[in-house]
Amino acid sequence: MTNNIEILKELIIIALPVSIIHLLLFHLPVMNGKDAGFYYSILLLYFIFFILSLVVLITVSKISEKNFDNTGMVFMIATSVKMVIAFFLARPILHLQDNKIEKINFFAVFIIFLLIETIIVAKILNKK
Protein backbone atom coordinates (compact mmCIF):
# COMPACT_ATOMS: atom_id res chain seq x y z
CA MET A 1 0.00 0.00 0.00
CA THR A 2 2.82 2.38 0.84
CA ASN A 3 4.33 1.77 -2.58
CA ASN A 4 1.04 2.78 -4.25
CA ILE A 5 0.95 5.99 -2.23
CA GLU A 6 4.54 6.77 -3.24
CA ILE A 7 3.67 6.18 -6.89
CA LEU A 8 0.61 8.43 -6.56
CA LYS A 9 2.72 11.17 -4.94
CA GLU A 10 5.39 10.94 -7.63
CA LEU A 11 2.80 11.07 -10.38
CA ILE A 12 1.10 14.10 -8.82
CA ILE A 13 4.40 15.88 -8.16
CA ILE A 14 5.39 15.56 -11.81
CA ALA A 15 1.99 15.88 -13.54
CA LEU A 16 0.58 18.82 -11.59
CA PRO A 17 3.24 21.42 -12.53
CA VAL A 18 3.25 20.19 -16.14
CA SER A 19 -0.54 20.54 -16.36
CA ILE A 20 -0.43 24.03 -14.84
CA ILE A 21 2.22 25.11 -17.34
CA HIS A 22 0.17 23.59 -20.17
CA LEU A 23 -2.95 25.45 -19.05
CA LEU A 24 -1.00 28.70 -18.73
CA LEU A 25 0.27 28.32 -22.29
CA PHE A 26 -3.30 28.56 -23.53
CA HIS A 27 -3.74 31.82 -21.62
CA LEU A 28 -0.93 33.55 -23.50
CA PRO A 29 -2.13 36.25 -25.93
CA VAL A 30 -1.09 34.14 -28.93
CA MET A 31 -3.03 31.06 -27.80
CA ASN A 32 -5.88 32.75 -25.94
CA GLY A 33 -9.20 31.15 -26.83
CA LYS A 34 -7.73 28.43 -29.07
CA ASP A 35 -8.87 25.73 -26.64
CA ALA A 36 -12.51 26.85 -26.67
CA GLY A 37 -13.55 24.47 -29.44
CA PHE A 38 -11.63 21.42 -28.26
CA TYR A 39 -13.49 18.11 -28.21
CA TYR A 40 -11.73 17.23 -24.93
CA SER A 41 -10.76 20.00 -22.52
CA ILE A 42 -7.17 20.12 -21.36
CA LEU A 43 -8.14 19.27 -17.80
CA LEU A 44 -10.17 16.29 -18.96
CA LEU A 45 -7.23 14.98 -20.98
CA TYR A 46 -4.92 15.29 -17.99
CA PHE A 47 -7.47 13.55 -15.77
CA ILE A 48 -7.95 10.66 -18.22
CA PHE A 49 -4.25 10.13 -18.78
CA PHE A 50 -3.52 10.55 -15.06
CA ILE A 51 -5.95 7.72 -14.25
CA LEU A 52 -4.60 5.53 -17.05
CA SER A 53 -1.00 6.13 -15.95
CA LEU A 54 -1.89 5.44 -12.33
CA VAL A 55 -3.42 2.10 -13.33
CA VAL A 56 -0.35 1.21 -15.39
CA LEU A 57 2.06 2.16 -12.62
CA ILE A 58 0.17 0.36 -9.86
CA THR A 59 -0.06 -2.75 -12.05
CA VAL A 60 3.66 -2.65 -12.76
CA SER A 61 4.40 -2.07 -9.08
CA LYS A 62 2.31 -5.07 -7.99
CA ILE A 63 3.91 -7.30 -10.61
CA SER A 64 7.41 -6.18 -9.59
CA GLU A 65 6.64 -7.21 -5.99
CA LYS A 66 5.34 -10.66 -7.00
CA ASN A 67 7.49 -11.55 -10.02
CA PHE A 68 10.21 -9.02 -10.78
CA ASP A 69 11.30 -10.78 -13.98
CA ASN A 70 8.03 -9.93 -15.73
CA THR A 71 8.00 -6.24 -14.78
CA GLY A 72 9.25 -4.94 -18.14
CA MET A 73 6.88 -7.11 -20.15
CA VAL A 74 3.90 -6.05 -18.03
CA PHE A 75 4.87 -2.40 -18.54
CA MET A 76 5.00 -2.90 -22.31
CA ILE A 77 1.63 -4.69 -22.37
CA ALA A 78 -0.04 -2.12 -20.10
CA THR A 79 1.37 0.73 -22.18
CA SER A 80 0.09 -0.94 -25.36
CA VAL A 81 -3.39 -1.22 -23.85
CA LYS A 82 -3.17 2.44 -22.87
CA MET A 83 -2.20 3.31 -26.46
CA VAL A 84 -5.27 1.46 -27.79
CA ILE A 85 -7.50 3.37 -25.36
CA ALA A 86 -5.83 6.63 -26.41
CA PHE A 87 -6.41 5.81 -30.06
CA PHE A 88 -10.12 5.31 -29.48
CA LEU A 89 -10.23 8.56 -27.52
CA ALA A 90 -8.44 10.36 -30.36
CA ARG A 91 -10.69 9.04 -33.15
CA PRO A 92 -13.25 11.88 -32.90
CA ILE A 93 -10.41 14.41 -33.01
CA LEU A 94 -8.75 12.84 -36.04
CA HIS A 95 -11.82 13.27 -38.23
CA LEU A 96 -12.45 16.94 -37.43
CA GLN A 97 -11.22 19.61 -39.83
CA ASP A 98 -8.95 22.50 -38.84
CA ASN A 99 -7.95 21.17 -35.44
CA LYS A 100 -4.18 20.85 -35.74
CA ILE A 101 -3.67 22.43 -32.30
CA GLU A 102 -6.02 19.95 -30.67
CA LYS A 103 -4.26 16.99 -32.29
CA ILE A 104 -0.88 18.29 -31.12
CA ASN A 105 -2.33 18.93 -27.68
CA PHE A 106 -3.71 15.38 -27.38
CA PHE A 107 -0.45 13.84 -28.57
CA ALA A 108 1.59 16.04 -26.22
CA VAL A 109 -0.43 15.01 -23.17
CA PHE A 110 -0.08 11.35 -24.16
CA ILE A 111 3.68 11.70 -24.57
CA ILE A 112 4.05 13.60 -21.28
CA PHE A 113 2.36 10.82 -19.34
CA LEU A 114 4.28 8.14 -21.24
CA LEU A 115 7.50 9.89 -20.25
CA ILE A 116 6.40 10.14 -16.61
CA GLU A 117 5.49 6.43 -16.58
CA THR A 118 8.81 5.47 -18.10
CA ILE A 119 10.75 7.46 -15.51
CA ILE A 120 8.83 5.96 -12.59
CA VAL A 121 9.07 2.40 -13.98
CA ALA A 122 12.82 2.90 -14.46
CA LYS A 123 13.03 3.80 -10.76
CA ILE A 124 11.06 0.66 -9.87
CA LEU A 125 13.38 -1.46 -12.00
CA ASN A 126 16.49 0.11 -10.48
CA LYS A 127 15.39 -0.68 -6.92
CA LYS A 128 16.07 -4.39 -7.31
Coordinates of C-alpha atoms in Angstrom, one line a residue:
M1 CA 0.0 0.0 0.0
T2 CA 2.8 2.4 0.8
N3 CA 4.3 1.8 -2.6
N4 CA 1.0 2.8 -4.2
I5 CA 0.9 6.0 -2.2
E6 CA 4.5 6.8 -3.2
I7 CA 3.7 6.2 -6.9
L8 CA 0.6 8.4 -6.6
K9 CA 2.7 11.2 -4.9
E10 CA 5.4 10.9 -7.6
L11 CA 2.8 11.1 -10.4
I12 CA 1.1 14.1 -8.8
I13 CA 4.4 15.9 -8.2
I14 CA 5.4 15.6 -11.8
A15 CA 2.0 15.9 -13.5
L16 CA 0.6 18.8 -11.6
P17 CA 3.2 21.4 -12.5
V18 CA 3.2 20.2 -16.1
S19 CA -0.5 20.5 -16.4
I20 CA -0.4 24.0 -14.8
I21 CA 2.2 25.1 -17.3
H22 CA 0.2 23.6 -20.2
L23 CA -3.0 25.5 -19.1
L24 CA -1.0 28.7 -18.7
L25 CA 0.3 28.3 -22.3
F26 CA -3.3 28.6 -23.5
H27 CA -3.7 31.8 -21.6
L28 CA -0.9 33.6 -23.5
P29 CA -2.1 36.3 -25.9
V30 CA -1.1 34.1 -28.9
M31 CA -3.0 31.1 -27.8
N32 CA -5.9 32.8 -25.9
G33 CA -9.2 31.1 -26.8
K34 CA -7.7 28.4 -29.1
D35 CA -8.9 25.7 -26.6
A36 CA -12.5 26.9 -26.7
G37 CA -13.6 24.5 -29.4
F38 CA -11.6 21.4 -28.3
Y39 CA -13.5 18.1 -28.2
Y40 CA -11.7 17.2 -24.9
S41 CA -10.8 20.0 -22.5
I42 CA -7.2 20.1 -21.4
L43 CA -8.1 19.3 -17.8
L44 CA -10.2 16.3 -19.0
L45 CA -7.2 15.0 -21.0
Y46 CA -4.9 15.3 -18.0
F47 CA -7.5 13.6 -15.8
I48 CA -8.0 10.7 -18.2
F49 CA -4.2 10.1 -18.8
F50 CA -3.5 10.5 -15.1
I51 CA -5.9 7.7 -14.2
L52 CA -4.6 5.5 -17.0
S53 CA -1.0 6.1 -15.9
L54 CA -1.9 5.4 -12.3
V55 CA -3.4 2.1 -13.3
V56 CA -0.4 1.2 -15.4
L57 CA 2.1 2.2 -12.6
I58 CA 0.2 0.4 -9.9
T59 CA -0.1 -2.7 -12.0
V60 CA 3.7 -2.7 -12.8
S61 CA 4.4 -2.1 -9.1
K62 CA 2.3 -5.1 -8.0
I63 CA 3.9 -7.3 -10.6
S64 CA 7.4 -6.2 -9.6
E65 CA 6.6 -7.2 -6.0
K66 CA 5.3 -10.7 -7.0
N67 CA 7.5 -11.5 -10.0
F68 CA 10.2 -9.0 -10.8
D69 CA 11.3 -10.8 -14.0
N70 CA 8.0 -9.9 -15.7
T71 CA 8.0 -6.2 -14.8
G72 CA 9.2 -4.9 -18.1
M73 CA 6.9 -7.1 -20.1
V74 CA 3.9 -6.0 -18.0
F75 CA 4.9 -2.4 -18.5
M76 CA 5.0 -2.9 -22.3
I77 CA 1.6 -4.7 -22.4
A78 CA 0.0 -2.1 -20.1
T79 CA 1.4 0.7 -22.2
S80 CA 0.1 -0.9 -25.4
V81 CA -3.4 -1.2 -23.9
K82 CA -3.2 2.4 -22.9
M83 CA -2.2 3.3 -26.5
V84 CA -5.3 1.5 -27.8
I85 CA -7.5 3.4 -25.4
A86 CA -5.8 6.6 -26.4
F87 CA -6.4 5.8 -30.1
F88 CA -10.1 5.3 -29.5
L89 CA -10.2 8.6 -27.5
A90 CA -8.4 10.4 -30.4
R91 CA -10.7 9.0 -33.1
P92 CA -13.2 11.9 -32.9
I93 CA -10.4 14.4 -33.0
L94 CA -8.7 12.8 -36.0
H95 CA -11.8 13.3 -38.2
L96 CA -12.5 16.9 -37.4
Q97 CA -11.2 19.6 -39.8
D98 CA -8.9 22.5 -38.8
N99 CA -7.9 21.2 -35.4
K100 CA -4.2 20.8 -35.7
I101 CA -3.7 22.4 -32.3
E102 CA -6.0 20.0 -30.7
K103 CA -4.3 17.0 -32.3
I104 CA -0.9 18.3 -31.1
N105 CA -2.3 18.9 -27.7
F106 CA -3.7 15.4 -27.4
F107 CA -0.5 13.8 -28.6
A108 CA 1.6 16.0 -26.2
V109 CA -0.4 15.0 -23.2
F110 CA -0.1 11.4 -24.2
I111 CA 3.7 11.7 -24.6
I112 CA 4.0 13.6 -21.3
F113 CA 2.4 10.8 -19.3
L114 CA 4.3 8.1 -21.2
L115 CA 7.5 9.9 -20.3
I116 CA 6.4 10.1 -16.6
E117 CA 5.5 6.4 -16.6
T118 CA 8.8 5.5 -18.1
I119 CA 10.8 7.5 -15.5
I120 CA 8.8 6.0 -12.6
V121 CA 9.1 2.4 -14.0
A122 CA 12.8 2.9 -14.5
K123 CA 13.0 3.8 -10.8
I124 CA 11.1 0.7 -9.9
L125 CA 13.4 -1.5 -12.0
N126 CA 16.5 0.1 -10.5
K127 CA 15.4 -0.7 -6.9
K128 CA 16.1 -4.4 -7.3

